[in-house]
Short mmCIF file of C-alpha atoms in Angstrom, two decimals:
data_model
loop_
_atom_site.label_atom_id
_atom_site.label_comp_id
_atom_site.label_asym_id
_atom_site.label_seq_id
_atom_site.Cartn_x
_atom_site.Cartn_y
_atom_site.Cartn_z
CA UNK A 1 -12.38 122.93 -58.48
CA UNK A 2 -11.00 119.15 -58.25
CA UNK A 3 -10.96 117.23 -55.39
CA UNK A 4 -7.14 118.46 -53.98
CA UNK A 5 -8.89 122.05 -53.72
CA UNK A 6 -10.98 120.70 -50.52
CA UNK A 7 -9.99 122.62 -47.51
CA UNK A 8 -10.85 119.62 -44.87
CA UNK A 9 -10.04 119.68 -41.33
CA UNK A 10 -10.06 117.42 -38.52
CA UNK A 11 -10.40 117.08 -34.80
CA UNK A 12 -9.43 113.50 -33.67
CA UNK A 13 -10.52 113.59 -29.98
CA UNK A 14 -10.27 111.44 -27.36
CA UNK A 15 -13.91 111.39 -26.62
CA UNK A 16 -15.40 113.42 -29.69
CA UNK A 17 -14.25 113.71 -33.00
CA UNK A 18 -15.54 116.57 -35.62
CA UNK A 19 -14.71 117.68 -39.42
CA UNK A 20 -14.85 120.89 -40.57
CA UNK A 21 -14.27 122.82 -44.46
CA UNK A 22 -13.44 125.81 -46.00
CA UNK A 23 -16.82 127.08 -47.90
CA UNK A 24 -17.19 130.22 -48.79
CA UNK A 25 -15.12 131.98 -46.85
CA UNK A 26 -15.52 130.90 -43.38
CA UNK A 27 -14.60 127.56 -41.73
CA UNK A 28 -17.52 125.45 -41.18
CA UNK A 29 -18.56 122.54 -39.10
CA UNK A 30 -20.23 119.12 -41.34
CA UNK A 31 -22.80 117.40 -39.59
CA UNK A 32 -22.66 113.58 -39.45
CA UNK A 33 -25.34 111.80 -40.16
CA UNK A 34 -27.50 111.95 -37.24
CA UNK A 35 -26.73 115.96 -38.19
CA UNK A 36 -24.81 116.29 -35.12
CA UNK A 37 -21.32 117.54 -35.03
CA UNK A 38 -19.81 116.13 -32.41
CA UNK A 39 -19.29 112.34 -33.20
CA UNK A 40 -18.33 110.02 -29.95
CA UNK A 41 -14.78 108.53 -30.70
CA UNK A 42 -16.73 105.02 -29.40
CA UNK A 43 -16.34 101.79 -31.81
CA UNK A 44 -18.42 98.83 -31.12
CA UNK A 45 -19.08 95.15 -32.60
CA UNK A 46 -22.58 94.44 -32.92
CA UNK A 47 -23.56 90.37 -32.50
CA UNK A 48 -23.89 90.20 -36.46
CA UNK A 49 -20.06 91.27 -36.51
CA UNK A 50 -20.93 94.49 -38.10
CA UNK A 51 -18.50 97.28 -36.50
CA UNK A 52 -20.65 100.64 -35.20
CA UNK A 53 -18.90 103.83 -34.77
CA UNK A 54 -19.92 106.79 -32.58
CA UNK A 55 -23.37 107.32 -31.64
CA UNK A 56 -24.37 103.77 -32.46
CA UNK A 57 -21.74 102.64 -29.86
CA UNK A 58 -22.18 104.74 -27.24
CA UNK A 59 -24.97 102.68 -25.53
CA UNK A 60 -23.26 99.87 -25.66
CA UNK A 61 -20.23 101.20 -23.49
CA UNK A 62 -22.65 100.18 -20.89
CA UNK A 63 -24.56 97.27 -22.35
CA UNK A 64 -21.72 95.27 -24.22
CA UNK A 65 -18.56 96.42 -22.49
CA UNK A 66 -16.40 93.71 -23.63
CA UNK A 67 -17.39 94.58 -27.41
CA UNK A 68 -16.67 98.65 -27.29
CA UNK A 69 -13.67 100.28 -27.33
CA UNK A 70 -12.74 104.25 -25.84
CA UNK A 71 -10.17 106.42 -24.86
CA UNK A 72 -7.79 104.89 -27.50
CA UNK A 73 -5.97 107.87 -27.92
CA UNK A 74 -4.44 107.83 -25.34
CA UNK A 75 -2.77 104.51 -26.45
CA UNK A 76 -1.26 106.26 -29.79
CA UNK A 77 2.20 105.52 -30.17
CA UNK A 78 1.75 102.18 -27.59
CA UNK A 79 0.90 98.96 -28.25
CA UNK A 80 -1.96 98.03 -26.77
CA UNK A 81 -4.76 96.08 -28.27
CA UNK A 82 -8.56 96.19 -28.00
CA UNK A 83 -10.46 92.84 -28.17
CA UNK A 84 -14.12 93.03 -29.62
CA UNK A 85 -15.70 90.19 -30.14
CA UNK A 86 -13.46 87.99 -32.15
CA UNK A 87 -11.41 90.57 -33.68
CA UNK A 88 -8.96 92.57 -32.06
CA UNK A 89 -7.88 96.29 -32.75
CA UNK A 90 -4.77 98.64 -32.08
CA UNK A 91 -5.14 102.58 -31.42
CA UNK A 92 -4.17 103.57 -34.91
CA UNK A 93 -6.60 101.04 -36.47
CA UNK A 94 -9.77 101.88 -34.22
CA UNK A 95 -9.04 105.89 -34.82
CA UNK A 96 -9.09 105.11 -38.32
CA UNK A 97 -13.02 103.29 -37.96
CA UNK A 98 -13.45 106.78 -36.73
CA UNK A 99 -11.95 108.87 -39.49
CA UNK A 100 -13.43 106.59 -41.81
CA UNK A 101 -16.93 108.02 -40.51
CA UNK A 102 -16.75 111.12 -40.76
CA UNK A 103 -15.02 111.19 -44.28
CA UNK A 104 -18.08 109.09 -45.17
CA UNK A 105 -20.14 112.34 -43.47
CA UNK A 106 -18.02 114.65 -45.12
CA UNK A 107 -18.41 113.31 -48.66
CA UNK A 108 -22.67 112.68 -47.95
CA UNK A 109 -22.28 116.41 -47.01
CA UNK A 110 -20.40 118.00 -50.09
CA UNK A 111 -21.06 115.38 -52.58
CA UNK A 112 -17.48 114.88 -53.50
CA UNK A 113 -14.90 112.91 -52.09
CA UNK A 114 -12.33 113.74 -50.19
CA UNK A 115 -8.72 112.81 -49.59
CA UNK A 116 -6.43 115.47 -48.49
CA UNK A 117 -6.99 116.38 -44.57
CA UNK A 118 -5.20 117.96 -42.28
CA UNK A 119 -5.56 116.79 -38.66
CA UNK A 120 -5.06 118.11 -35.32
CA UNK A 121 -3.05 116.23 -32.47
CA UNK A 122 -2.20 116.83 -28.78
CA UNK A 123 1.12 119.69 -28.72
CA UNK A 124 2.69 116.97 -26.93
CA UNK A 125 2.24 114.37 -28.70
CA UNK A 126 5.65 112.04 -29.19
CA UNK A 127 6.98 111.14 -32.89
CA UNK A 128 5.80 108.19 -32.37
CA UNK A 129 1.95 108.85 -31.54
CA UNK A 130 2.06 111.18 -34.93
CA UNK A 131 3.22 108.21 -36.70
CA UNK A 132 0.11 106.41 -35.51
CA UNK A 133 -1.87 109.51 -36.61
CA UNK A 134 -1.19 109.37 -39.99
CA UNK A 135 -1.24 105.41 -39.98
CA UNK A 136 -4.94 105.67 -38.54
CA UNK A 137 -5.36 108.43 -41.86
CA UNK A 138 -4.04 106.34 -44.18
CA UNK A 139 -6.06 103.39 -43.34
CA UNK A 140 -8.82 105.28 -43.23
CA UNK A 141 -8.11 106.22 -46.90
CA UNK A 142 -7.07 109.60 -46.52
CA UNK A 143 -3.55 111.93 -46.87
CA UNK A 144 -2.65 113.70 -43.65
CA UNK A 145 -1.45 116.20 -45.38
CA UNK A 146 -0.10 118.09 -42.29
CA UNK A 147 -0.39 117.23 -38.62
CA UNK A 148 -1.30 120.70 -36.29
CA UNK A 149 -0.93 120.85 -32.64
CA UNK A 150 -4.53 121.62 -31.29
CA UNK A 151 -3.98 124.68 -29.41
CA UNK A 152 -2.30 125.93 -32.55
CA UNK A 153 -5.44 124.90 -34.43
CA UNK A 154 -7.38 126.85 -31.86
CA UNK A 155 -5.22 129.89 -31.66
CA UNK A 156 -5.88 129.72 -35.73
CA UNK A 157 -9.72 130.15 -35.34
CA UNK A 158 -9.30 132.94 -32.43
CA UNK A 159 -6.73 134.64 -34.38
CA UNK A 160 -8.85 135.82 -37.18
CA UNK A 161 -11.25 137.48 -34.94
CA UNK A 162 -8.22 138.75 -32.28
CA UNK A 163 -6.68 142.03 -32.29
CA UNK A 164 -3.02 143.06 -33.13
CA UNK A 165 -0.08 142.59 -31.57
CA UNK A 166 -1.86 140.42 -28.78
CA UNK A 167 -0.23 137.54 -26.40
CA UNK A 168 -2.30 134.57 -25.87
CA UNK A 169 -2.44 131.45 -23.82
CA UNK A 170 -4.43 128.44 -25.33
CA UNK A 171 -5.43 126.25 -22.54
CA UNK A 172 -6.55 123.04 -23.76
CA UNK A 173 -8.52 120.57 -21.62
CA UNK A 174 -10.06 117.88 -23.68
CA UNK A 175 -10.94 114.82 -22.37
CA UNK A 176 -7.62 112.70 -22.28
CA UNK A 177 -5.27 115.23 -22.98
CA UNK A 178 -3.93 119.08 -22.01
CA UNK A 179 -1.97 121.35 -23.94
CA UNK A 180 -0.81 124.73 -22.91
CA UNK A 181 0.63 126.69 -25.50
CA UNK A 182 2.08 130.55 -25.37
CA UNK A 183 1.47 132.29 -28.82
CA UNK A 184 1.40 136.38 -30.38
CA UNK A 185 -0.35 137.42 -32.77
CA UNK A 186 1.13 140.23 -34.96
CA UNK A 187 -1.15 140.10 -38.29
CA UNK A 188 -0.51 138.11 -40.86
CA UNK A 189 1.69 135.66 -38.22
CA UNK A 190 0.82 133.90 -35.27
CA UNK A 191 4.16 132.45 -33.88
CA UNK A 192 4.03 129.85 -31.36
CA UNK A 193 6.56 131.07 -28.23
CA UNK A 194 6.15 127.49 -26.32
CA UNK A 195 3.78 124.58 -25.93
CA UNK A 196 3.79 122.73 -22.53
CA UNK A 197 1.53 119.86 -22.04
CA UNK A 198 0.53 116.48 -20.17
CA UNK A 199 -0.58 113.41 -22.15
CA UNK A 200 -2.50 111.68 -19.37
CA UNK A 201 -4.49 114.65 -17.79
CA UNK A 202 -7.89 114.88 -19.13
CA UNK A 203 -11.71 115.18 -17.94
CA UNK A 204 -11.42 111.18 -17.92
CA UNK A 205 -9.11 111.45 -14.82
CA UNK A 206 -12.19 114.24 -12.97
CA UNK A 207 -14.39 111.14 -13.93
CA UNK A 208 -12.34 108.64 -13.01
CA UNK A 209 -11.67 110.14 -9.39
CA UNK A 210 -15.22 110.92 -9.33
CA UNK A 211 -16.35 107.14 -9.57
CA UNK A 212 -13.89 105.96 -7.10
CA UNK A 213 -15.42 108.54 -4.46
CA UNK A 214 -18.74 107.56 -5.09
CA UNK A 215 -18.10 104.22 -4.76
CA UNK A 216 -15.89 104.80 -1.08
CA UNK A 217 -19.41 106.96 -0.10
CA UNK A 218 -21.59 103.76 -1.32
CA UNK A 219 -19.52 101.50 0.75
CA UNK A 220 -19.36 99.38 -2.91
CA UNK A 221 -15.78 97.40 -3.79
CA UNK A 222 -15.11 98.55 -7.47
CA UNK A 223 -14.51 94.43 -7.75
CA UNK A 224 -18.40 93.84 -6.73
CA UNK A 225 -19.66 95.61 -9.75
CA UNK A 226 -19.58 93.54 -13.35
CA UNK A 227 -18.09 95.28 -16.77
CA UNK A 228 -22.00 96.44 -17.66
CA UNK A 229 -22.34 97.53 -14.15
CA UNK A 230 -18.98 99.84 -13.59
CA UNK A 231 -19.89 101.13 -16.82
CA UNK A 232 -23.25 102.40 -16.24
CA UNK A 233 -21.97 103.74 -12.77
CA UNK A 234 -19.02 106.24 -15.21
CA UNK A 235 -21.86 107.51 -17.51
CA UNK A 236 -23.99 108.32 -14.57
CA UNK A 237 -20.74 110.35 -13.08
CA UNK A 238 -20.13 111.79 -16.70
CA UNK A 239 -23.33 113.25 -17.44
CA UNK A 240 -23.32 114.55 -13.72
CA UNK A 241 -20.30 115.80 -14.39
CA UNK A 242 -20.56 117.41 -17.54
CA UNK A 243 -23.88 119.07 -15.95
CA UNK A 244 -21.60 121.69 -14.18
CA UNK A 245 -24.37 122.03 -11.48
CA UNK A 246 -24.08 122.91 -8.19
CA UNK A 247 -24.62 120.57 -5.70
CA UNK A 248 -23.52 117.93 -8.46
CA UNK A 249 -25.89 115.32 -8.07
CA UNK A 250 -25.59 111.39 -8.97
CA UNK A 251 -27.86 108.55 -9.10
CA UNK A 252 -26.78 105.16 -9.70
CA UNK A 253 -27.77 101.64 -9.77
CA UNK A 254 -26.77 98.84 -7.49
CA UNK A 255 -28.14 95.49 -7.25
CA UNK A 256 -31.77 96.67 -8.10
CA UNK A 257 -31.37 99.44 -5.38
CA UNK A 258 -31.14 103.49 -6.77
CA UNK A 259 -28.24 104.80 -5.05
CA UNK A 260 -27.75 108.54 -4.48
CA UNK A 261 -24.89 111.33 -2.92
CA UNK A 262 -24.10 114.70 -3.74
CA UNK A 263 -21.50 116.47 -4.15
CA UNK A 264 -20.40 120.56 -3.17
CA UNK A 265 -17.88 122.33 -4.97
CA UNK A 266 -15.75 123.04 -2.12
CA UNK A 267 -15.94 118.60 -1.42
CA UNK A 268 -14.89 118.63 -5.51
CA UNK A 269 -12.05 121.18 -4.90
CA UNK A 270 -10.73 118.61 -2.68
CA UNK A 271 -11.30 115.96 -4.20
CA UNK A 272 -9.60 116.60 -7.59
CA UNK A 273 -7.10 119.00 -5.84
CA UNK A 274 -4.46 116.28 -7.03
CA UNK A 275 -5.08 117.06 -10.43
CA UNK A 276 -6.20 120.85 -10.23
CA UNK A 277 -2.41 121.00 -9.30
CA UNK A 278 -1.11 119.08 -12.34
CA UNK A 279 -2.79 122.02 -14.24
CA UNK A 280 -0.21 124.10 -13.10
CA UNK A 281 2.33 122.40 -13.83
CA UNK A 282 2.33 122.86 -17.65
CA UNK A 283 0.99 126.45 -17.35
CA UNK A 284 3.98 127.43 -15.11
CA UNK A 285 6.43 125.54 -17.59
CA UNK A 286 5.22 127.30 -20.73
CA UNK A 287 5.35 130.63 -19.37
CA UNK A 288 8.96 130.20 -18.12
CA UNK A 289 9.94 128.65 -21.86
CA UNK A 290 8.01 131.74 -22.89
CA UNK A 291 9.93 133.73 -20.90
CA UNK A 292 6.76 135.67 -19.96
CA UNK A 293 5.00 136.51 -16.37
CA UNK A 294 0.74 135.53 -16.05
CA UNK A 295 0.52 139.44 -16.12
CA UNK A 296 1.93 139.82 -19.57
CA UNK A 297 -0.88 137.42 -21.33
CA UNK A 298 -3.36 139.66 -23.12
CA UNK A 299 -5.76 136.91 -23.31
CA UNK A 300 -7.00 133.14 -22.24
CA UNK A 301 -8.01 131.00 -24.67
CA UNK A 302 -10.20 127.78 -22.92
CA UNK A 303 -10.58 125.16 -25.82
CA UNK A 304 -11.73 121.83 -24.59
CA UNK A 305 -14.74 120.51 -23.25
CA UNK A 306 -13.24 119.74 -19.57
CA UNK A 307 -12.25 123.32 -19.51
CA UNK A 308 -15.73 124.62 -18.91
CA UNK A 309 -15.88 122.93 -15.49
CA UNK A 310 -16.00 125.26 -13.10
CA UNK A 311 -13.15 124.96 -10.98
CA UNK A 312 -11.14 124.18 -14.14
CA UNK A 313 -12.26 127.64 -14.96
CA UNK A 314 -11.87 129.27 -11.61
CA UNK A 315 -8.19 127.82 -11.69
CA UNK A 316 -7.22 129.43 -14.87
CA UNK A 317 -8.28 132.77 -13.58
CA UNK A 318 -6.60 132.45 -10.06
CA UNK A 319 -3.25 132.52 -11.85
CA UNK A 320 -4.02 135.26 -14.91
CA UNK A 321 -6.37 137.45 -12.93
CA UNK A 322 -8.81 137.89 -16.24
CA UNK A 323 -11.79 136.13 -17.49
CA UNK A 324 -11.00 134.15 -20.71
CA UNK A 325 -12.27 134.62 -24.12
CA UNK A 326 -15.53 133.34 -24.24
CA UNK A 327 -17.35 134.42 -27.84
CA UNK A 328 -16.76 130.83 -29.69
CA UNK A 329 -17.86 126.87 -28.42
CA UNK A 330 -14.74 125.50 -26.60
CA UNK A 331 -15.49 122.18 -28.07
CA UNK A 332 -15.22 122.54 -31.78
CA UNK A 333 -12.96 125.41 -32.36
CA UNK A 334 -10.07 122.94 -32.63
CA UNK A 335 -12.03 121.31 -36.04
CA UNK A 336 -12.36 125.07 -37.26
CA UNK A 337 -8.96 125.76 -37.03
CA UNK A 338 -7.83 122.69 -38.80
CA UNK A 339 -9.75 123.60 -41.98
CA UNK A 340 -8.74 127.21 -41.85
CA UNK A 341 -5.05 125.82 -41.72
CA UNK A 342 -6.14 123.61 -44.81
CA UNK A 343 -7.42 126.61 -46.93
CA UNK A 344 -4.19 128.73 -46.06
CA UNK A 345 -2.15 125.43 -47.21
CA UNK A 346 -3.91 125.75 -50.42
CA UNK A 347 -4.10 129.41 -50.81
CA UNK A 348 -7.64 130.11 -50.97
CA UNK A 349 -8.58 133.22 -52.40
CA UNK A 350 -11.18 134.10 -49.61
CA UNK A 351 -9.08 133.73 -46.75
CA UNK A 352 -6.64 136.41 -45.31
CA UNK A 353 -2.73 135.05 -45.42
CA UNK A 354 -1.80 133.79 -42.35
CA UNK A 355 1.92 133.13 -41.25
CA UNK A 356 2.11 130.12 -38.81
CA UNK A 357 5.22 129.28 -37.25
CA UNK A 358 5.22 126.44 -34.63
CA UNK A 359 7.94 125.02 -32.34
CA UNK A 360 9.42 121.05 -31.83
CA UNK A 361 6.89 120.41 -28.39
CA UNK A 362 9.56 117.99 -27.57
CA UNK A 363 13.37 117.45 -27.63
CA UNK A 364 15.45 116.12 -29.92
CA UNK A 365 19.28 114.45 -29.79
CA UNK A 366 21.57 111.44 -29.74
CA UNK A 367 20.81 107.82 -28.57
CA UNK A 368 24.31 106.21 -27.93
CA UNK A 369 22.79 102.72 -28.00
CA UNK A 370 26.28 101.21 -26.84
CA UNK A 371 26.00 103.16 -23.03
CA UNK A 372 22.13 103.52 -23.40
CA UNK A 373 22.55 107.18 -23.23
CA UNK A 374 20.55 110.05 -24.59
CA UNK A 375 22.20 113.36 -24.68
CA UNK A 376 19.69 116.43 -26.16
CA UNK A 377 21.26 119.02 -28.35
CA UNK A 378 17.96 120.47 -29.11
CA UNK A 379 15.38 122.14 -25.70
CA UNK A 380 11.96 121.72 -26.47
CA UNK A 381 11.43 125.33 -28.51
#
């Protein structure tokens, strides 16, 4: 087998990143090398200049602010720049530090290199922000070979297992982004029927709300706390967060004193009702370009790790009255999906054919540049 035969798929996250491969007949996770599979989508710049990706940089979120970069993303397709140390970084070049790491896992793992990858992206992701994703590939030194939405990706991995003639709805809640998307499955194709979606909703924004009520209960001016300080105070509220406990319970730091507050889930409700209620708003839209009521989806997909917080979860079955499908982790069946698209690229003779047809998330028409005037020919499916 030479080196194009790989079957290599990825998950560029907003928070975590994985890889995955086809090997011997099943889609499998690679471990990086702290043999974890979830790598933080961190970079850092340690004093010596020397760049540090994931785990390495995760600490110093807190302890060197100004030298560690996150949530870049979410700035795909933009312009904006990162300054660590003395060097300074775009999103497509600091996603590429991370693809760069876990090819380097990928090739420690299999003991071959690899080039050809196919990579999974928000469903509503612009032209643009794709653009950046295969930039960030290619200076990474690999070949985005294709580009799949993530609920697709998802819907790939669940399909295998799922029964005939079967209407899904991926929910996707990762932690920057969410995707809705509306698909059937009628062995050997999974068509797509729509993909709905909002860039800038993701378990960031639960965080971010989360830190701005603690720090109303404290009585504390986000302006009195320094970089190192704020940023200790978000992965206090993260790991609370991620906890899913009930009472969620935080303890912080302040000027030498341990602060403390709780929270109930009917004071979270409330709190993040705001965006509880942007949830709907792609849900409702893909079901309409679907043409489908909540009672005619078979089953709920949750992929994301955001959407295993509770009252993510409780929303979700409010409005399709069933529990979802639970029998696979939420947070790396995107990766799995990716490399089962990249061994059905290539044909593999251990995998069953699969037929995958996808929709335009997005429309498309004419600029008349003259009258600054954009008129669609093309809906968004």
């Amino acid at each position: 087998m030479d080196n194009a035969e790989l079957a290599i798929g990825i998950d560029l996250g907003t928070t975590n990143s994985l890889i995955a491969v086809w090997k011997d007949g099943a889609a499998q996770l690679i471990p990086n090398k702290f043999g974890e599979y979830l790598t933080p989508s961190i970079i850092s710049m340690d004093e010596n200049n020397h760049i540090l990706v994931g785990k390495p940089a995760v600490s110093r979120r807190t302890s060197h602010p100004d030298k560690t970069a996150a949530l870049f993303k979410r700035a795909m397709g933009s312009n904006t720049n990162w300054r660590l140390g003395s060097d300074t970084f775009n999103a497509p070049e600091l996603s590429s530090l991370v693809l760069r790491s876990l090819k380097e896992d990928a090739e420690e793992f299999l003991q071959r290199p690899i080039k050809d990858v196919v990579i999974s992206v928000p469903a509503y992701f612009s032209d643009e922000q794709r653009k950046h994703t295969r930039l960030a590939a290619e200076l990474a030194g690999l070949n985005a070979v294709r580009l799949i939405n993530e609920p697709t990706a998802a819907a790939m991995a669940y399909g295998l297992h799922t029964q005939q003639n079967t209407r899904s709805l991926v929910f996707d809640l990762g932690g920057g982004t969410f995707d809705v998307t509306v698909l059937e499955y009628a062995t050997p194709v999974i068509e797509v029927h729509a993909s709905a979606g909002d860039n800038f909703l993701g378990g960031e924004d639960f965080t971010h709300m989360l830190v701005d009520e603690v720090l109303k209960r404290a009585d504390v001016a986000r302006t009195t706390l320094n970089e190192s300080e704020l940023a200790a105070l978000y992965a206090c509220v993260e790991a609370a967060k991620c906890s899913n406990q009930s009472p969620l319970h935080i303890r912080w730091q302040y000027q030498d004193e341990t602060r403390e507050c709780e929270f109930y889930e009917n004071e979270l409700e409330d709190l993040w009702l705001p965006l509880l209620n942007r949830l709907r708003v792609p849900i409702e839209q893909a079901l309409r370009d679907a043409r489908l009521k909540p009672s005619q989806i078979d089953s709920l997909v949750l992929v994301g790790g955001a959407s295993q917080m509770p009252l993510v979860q409780r929303i979700a079955v409010r409005l399709f009255g069933k529990l979802p499908y639970q029998s696979y982790d939420p947070s790396t069946i995107v990766a799995l999906g990716a490399a089962i698209q990249a061994a059905c690229r290539l044909r593999s003779e251990d995998i069953e054919e699969v037929i995958l047809t996808d929709i335009c998330p997005y429309s498309l028409g004419v600029e008349v540049n003259r009258q600054g005037v954009f008129r669609h020919f093309l809906a968004d499916y």
